[in-house]
Structure formats: structure tokens, C-alpha cells
Short mmCIF file of N, CA and C in Angstrom, two decimals:
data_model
loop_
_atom_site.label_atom_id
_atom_site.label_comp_id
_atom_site.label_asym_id
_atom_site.label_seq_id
_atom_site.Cartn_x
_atom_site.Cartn_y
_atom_site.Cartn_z
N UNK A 6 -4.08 -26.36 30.67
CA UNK A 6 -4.45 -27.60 29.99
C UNK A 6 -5.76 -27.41 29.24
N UNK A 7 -7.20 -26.87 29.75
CA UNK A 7 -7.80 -26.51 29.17
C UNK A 7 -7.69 -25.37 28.05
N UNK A 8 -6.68 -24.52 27.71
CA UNK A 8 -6.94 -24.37 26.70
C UNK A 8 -5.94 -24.21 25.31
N UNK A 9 -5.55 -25.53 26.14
CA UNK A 9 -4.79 -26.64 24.94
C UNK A 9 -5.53 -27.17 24.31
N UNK A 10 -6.43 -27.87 25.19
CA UNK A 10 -7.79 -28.89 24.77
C UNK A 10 -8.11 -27.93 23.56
N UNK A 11 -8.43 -26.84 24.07
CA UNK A 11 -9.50 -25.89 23.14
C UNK A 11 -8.79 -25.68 22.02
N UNK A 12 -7.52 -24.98 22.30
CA UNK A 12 -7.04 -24.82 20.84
C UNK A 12 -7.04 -26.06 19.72
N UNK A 13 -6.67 -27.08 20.70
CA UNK A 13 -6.59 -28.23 19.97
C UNK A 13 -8.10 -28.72 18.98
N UNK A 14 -9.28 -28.41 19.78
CA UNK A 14 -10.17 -28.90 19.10
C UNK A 14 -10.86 -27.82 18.10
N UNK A 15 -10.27 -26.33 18.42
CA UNK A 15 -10.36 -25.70 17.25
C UNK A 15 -9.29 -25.73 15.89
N UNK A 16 -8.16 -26.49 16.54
CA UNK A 16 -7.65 -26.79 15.18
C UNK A 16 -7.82 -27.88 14.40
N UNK A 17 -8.69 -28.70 15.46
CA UNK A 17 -9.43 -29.80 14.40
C UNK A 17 -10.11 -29.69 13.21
N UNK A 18 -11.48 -29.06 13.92
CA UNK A 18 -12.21 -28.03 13.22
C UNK A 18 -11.97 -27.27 12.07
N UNK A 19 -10.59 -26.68 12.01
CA UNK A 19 -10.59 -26.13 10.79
C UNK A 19 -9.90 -26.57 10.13
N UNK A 20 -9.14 -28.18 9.95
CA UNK A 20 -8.63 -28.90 9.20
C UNK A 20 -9.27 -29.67 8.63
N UNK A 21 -10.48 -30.27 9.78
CA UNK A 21 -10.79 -31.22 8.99
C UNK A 21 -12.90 -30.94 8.69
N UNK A 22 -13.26 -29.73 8.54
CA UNK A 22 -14.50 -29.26 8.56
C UNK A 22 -14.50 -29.40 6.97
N UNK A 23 -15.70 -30.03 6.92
CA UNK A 23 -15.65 -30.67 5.70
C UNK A 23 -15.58 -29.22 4.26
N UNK A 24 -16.62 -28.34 5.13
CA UNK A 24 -16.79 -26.89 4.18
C UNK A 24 -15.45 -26.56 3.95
N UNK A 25 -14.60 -26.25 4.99
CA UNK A 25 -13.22 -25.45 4.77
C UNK A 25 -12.46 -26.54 4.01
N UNK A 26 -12.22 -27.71 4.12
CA UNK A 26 -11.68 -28.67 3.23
C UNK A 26 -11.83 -28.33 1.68
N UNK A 27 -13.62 -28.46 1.76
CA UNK A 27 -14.19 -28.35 0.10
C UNK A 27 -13.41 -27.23 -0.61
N UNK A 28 -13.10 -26.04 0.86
CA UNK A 28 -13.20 -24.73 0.17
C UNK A 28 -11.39 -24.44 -0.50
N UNK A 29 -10.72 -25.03 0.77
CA UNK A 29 -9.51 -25.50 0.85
C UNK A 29 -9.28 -25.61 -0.66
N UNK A 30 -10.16 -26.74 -1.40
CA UNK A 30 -9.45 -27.59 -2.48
C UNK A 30 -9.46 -26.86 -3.31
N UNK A 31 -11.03 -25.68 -3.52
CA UNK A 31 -11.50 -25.27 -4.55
C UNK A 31 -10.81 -23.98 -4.96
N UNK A 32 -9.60 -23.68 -3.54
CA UNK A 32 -9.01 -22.77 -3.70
C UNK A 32 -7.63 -22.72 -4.30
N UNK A 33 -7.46 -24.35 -4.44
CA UNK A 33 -6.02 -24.50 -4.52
C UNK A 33 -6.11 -25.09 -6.16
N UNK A 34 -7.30 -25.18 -6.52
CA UNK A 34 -7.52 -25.69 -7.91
C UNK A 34 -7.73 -24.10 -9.12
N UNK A 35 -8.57 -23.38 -8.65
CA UNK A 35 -8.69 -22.18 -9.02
C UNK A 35 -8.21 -21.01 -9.00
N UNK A 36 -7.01 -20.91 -8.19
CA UNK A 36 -6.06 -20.23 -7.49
C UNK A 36 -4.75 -20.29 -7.92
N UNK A 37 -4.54 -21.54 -7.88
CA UNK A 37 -2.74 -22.40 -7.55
C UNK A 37 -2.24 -22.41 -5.98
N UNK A 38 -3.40 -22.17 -5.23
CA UNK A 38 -2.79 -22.41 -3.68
C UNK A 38 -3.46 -21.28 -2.88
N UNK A 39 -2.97 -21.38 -1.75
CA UNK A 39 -2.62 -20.20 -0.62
C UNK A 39 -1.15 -19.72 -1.05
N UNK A 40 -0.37 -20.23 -1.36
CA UNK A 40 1.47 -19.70 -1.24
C UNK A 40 1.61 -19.84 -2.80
N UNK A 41 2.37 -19.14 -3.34
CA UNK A 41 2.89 -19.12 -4.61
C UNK A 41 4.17 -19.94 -4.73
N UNK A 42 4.22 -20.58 -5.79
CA UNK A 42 5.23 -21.27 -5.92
C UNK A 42 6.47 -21.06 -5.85
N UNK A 43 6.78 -19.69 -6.21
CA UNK A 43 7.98 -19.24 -6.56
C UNK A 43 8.09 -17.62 -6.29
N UNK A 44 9.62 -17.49 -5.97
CA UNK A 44 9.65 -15.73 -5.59
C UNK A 44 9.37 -15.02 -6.46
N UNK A 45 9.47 -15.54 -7.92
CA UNK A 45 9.65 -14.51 -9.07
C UNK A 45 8.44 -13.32 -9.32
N UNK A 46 8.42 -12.97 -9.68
CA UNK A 46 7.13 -11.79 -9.99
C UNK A 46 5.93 -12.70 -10.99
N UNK A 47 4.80 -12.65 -10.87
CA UNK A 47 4.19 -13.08 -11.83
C UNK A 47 4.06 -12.18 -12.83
N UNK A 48 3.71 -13.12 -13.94
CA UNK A 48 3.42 -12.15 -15.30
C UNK A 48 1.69 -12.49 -15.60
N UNK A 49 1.23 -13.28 -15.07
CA UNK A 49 -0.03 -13.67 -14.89
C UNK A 49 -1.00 -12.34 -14.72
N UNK A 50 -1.92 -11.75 -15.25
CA UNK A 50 -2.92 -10.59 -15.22
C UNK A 50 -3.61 -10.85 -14.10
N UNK A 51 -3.72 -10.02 -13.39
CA UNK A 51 -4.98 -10.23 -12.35
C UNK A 51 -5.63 -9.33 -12.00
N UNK A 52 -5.69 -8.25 -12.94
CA UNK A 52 -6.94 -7.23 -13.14
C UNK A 52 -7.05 -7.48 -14.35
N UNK A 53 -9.00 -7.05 -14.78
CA UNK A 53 -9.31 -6.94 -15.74
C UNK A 53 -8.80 -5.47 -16.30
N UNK A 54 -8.51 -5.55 -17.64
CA UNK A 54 -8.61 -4.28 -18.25
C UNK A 54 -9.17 -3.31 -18.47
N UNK A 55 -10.51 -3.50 -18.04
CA UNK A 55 -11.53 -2.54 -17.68
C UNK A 55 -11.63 -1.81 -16.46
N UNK A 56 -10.64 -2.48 -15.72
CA UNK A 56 -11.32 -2.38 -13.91
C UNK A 56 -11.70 -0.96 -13.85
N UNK A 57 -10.81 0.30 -14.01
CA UNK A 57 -11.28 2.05 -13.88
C UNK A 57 -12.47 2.18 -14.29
N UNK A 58 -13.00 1.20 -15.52
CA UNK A 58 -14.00 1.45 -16.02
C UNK A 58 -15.35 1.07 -15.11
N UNK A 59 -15.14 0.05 -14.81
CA UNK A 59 -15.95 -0.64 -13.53
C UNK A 59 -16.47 0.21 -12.30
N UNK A 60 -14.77 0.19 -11.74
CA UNK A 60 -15.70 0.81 -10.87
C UNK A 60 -15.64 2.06 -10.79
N UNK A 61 -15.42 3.15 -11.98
CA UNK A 61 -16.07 4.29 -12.63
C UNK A 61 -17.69 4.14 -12.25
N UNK A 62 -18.35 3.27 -13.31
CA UNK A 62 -19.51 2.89 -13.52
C UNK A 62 -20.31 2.29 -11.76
N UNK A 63 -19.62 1.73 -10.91
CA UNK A 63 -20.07 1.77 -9.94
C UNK A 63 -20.28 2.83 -8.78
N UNK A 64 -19.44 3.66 -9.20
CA UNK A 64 -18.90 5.01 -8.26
C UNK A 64 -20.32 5.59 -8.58
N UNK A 65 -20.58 5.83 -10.17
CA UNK A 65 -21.85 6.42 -10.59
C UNK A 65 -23.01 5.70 -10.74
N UNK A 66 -23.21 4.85 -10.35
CA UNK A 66 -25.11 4.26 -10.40
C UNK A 66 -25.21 4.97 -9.20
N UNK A 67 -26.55 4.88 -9.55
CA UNK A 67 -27.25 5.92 -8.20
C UNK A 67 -27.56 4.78 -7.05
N UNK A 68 -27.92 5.47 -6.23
CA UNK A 68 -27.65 5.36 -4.60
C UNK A 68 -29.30 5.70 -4.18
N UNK A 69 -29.40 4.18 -3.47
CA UNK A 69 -30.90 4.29 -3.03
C UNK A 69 -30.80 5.07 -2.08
N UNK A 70 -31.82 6.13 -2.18
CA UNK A 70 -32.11 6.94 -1.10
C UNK A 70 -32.63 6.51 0.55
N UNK A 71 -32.29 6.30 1.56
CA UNK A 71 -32.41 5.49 2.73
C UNK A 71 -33.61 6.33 3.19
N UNK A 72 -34.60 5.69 4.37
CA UNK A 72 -35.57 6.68 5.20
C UNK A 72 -35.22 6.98 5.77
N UNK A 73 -35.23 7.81 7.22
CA UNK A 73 -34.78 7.62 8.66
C UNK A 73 -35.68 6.34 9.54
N UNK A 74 -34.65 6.00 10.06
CA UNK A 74 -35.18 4.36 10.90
C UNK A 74 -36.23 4.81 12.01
N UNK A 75 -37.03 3.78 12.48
CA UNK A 75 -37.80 4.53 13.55
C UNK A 75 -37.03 4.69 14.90
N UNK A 76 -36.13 4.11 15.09
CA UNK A 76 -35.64 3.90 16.34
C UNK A 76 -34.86 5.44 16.42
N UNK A 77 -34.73 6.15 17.73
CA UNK A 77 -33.93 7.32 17.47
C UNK A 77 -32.41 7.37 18.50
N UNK A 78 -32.03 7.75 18.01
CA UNK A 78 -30.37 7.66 18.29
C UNK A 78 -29.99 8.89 19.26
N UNK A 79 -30.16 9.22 20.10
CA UNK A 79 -29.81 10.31 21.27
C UNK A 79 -30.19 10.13 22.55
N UNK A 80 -29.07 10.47 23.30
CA UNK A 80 -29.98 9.71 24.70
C UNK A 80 -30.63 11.13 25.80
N UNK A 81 -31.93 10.89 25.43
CA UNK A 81 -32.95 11.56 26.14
C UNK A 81 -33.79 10.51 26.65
N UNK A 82 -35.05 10.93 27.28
CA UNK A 82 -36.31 10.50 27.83
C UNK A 82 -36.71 10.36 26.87
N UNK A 83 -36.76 10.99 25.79
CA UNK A 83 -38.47 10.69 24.90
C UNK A 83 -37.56 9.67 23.91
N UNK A 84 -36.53 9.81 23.71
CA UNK A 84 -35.67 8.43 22.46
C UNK A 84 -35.75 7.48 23.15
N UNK A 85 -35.35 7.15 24.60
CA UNK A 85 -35.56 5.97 25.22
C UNK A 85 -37.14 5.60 25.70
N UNK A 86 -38.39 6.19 25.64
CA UNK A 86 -39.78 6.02 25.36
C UNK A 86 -39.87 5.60 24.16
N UNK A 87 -39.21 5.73 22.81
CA UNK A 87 -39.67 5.93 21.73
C UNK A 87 -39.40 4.35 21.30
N UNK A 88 -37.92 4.07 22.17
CA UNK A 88 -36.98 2.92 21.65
C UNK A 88 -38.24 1.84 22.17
N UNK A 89 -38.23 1.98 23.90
CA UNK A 89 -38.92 0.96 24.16
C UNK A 89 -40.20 0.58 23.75
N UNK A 90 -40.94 1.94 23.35
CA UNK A 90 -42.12 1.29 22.53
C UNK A 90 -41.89 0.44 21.30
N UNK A 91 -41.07 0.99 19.97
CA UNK A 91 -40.67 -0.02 19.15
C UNK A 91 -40.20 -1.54 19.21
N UNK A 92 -39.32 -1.95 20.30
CA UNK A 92 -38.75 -2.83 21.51
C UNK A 92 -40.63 -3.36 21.23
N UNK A 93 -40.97 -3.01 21.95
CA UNK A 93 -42.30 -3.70 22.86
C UNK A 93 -43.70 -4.03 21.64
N UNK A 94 -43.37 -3.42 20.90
CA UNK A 94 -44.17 -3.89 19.22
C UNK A 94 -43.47 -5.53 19.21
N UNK A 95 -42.50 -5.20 18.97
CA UNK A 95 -42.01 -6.78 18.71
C UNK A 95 -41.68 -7.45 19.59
N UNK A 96 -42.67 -7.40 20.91
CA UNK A 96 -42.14 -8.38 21.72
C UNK A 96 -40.71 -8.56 22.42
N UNK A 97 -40.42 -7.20 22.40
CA UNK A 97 -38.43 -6.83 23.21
C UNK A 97 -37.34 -8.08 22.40
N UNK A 98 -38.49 -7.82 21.11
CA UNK A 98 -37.04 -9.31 20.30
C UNK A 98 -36.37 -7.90 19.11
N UNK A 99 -34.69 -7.49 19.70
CA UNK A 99 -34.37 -6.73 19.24
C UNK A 99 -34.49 -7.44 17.56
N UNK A 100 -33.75 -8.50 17.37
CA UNK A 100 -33.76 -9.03 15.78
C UNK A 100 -34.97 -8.58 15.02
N UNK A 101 -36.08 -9.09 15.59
CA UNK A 101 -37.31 -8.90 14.59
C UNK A 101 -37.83 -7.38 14.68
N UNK A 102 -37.40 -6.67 15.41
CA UNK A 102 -37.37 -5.14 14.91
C UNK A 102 -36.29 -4.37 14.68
N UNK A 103 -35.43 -5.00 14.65
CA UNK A 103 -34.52 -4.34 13.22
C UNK A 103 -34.61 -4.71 12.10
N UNK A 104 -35.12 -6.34 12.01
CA UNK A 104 -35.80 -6.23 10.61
C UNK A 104 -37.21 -5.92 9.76
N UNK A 105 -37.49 -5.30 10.53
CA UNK A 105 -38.58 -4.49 10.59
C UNK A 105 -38.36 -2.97 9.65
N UNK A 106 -36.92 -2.55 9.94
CA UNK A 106 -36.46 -1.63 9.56
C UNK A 106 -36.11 -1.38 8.25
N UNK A 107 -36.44 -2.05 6.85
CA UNK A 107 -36.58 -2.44 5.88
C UNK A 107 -36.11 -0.82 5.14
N UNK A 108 -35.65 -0.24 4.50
CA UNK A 108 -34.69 0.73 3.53
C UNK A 108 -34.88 1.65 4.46
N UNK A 109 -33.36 1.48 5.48
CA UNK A 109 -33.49 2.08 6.30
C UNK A 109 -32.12 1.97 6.63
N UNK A 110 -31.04 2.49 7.47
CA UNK A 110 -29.42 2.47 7.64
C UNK A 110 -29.73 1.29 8.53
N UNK A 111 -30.77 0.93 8.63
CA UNK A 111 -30.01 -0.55 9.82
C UNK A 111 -30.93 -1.49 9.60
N UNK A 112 -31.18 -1.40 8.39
CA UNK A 112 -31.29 -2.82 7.23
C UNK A 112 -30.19 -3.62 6.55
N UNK A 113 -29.83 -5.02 7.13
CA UNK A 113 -28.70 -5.46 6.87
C UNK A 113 -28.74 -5.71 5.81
N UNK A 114 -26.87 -5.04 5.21
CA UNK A 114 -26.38 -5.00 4.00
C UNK A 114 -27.02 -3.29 3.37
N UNK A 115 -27.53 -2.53 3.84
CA UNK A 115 -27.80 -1.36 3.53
C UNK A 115 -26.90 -0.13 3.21
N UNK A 116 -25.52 -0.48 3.90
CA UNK A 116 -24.09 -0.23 3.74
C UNK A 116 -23.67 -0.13 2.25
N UNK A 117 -24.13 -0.96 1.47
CA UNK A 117 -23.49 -1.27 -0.06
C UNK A 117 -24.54 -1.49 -0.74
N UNK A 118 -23.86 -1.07 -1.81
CA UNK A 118 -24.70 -1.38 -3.40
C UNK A 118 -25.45 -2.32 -3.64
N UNK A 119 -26.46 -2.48 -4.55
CA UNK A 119 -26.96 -3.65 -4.94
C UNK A 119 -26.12 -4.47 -5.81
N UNK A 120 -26.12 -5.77 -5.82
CA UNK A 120 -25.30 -6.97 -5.67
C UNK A 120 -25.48 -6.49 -7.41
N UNK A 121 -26.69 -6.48 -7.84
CA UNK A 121 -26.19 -5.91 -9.51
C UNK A 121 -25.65 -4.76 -10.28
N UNK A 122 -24.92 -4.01 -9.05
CA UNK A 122 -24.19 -3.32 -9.04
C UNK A 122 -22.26 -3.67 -9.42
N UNK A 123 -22.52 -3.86 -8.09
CA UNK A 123 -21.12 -4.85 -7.79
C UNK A 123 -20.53 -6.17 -8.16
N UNK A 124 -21.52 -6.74 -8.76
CA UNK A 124 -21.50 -8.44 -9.28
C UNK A 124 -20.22 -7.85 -10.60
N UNK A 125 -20.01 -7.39 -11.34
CA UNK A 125 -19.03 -6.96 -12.31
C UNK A 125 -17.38 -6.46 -11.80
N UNK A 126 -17.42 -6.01 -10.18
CA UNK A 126 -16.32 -6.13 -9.94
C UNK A 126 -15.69 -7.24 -9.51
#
């Protein structure tokens, strides 16, 4: 029974949450839906004609060079000394020393390109 309740009040939630609604609409206006109307094949374009060119041009912009992070990744004595001192700079608040870690692999979003990179695909 409880997690009827639950499902139930998570399917409230995502029917009637006002964001997913908004997003709901804005998808079905700009889109034509979630479901397509019809089996037929579209003839409708939905790549640009450039796209190879794109992300050609993204393949090749250069690539920020990352540091190494301070935190060290192997499990010894002196990486786990090293961790907890970093840890203990910030007060053992893992969040605020990983963002601490600023052009570094565990700077979030450090994974991908800059957004004026990618904003064209």
C-alpha cells in the first residue's frame, strides 16, 4: 500500500508540476508532440546541412589543457594523508573542495567543450 501511495504521488508530480507542464506544452508546440502523428516517414529535415561541418569544426577547436587535481587517486598512506589534509582545508566539506578544484578533471562540466563551442550543434 505504501508504495502505491508513493507511486501515486510521484505520478502526481509529474503531471501536474507546473515546470514539466510548461515544458510539456513547449514541447508539443515546437515539436508537434512526444508521438508523431502518423506512421509515414517524414519528409521534414531534421539535420542541418552543415552538420559534418559542425561538428568537423568542433572535433578541431582546441582542448583546454587540464592541471592535475590536488587530490591523489591511489590507495596508499601518503594519498590518504594527502586527501585528508585537502578534506580538512575545507572543513571535511567534500563540495567546497572540489570546487576548489577549478581547471582541473573534477571541475564540474570539465568533461566537455566550452558551451561556445558546442552552442552551434
Amino acid at each position: 500500500k505504501g508504495t502505491e501511495k508513493l507511486l501515486g504521488e510521484l505520478v502526481k508530480q509529474v503531471l501536474f508540476d507546473p515546470f514539466l507542464v510548461e515544458l510539456r506544452e513547449h514541447w508539443k508546440r515546437d515539436r508537434g508532440g512526444f508521438e508523431r502523428k502518423s506512421r509515414e516517414p517524414s519528409t521534414e529535415k531534421c539535420w542541418p546541412s552543415n552538420l559534418m561541418e559542425v561538428v568537423e569544426k568542433v572535433i578541431n577547436s582546441p582542448v583546454e589543457k587540464l592541471k592535475a587535481p590536488d587530490f591523489a587517486f591511489e590507495l596508499s598512506q601518503e594519498a590518504a594523508q594527502k586527501n585528508y589534509l585537502i578534506l580538512s582545508k575545507h572543513n571535511f566539506n567534500l563540495d567546497e573542495a572540489l570546487k576548489s578544484q577549478k581547471g582541473t578533471p573534477l571541475e564540474y562540466g570539465s568533461e566537455f567543450r566550452r558551451v561556445e563551442v558546442l552552442e552551434n550543434l
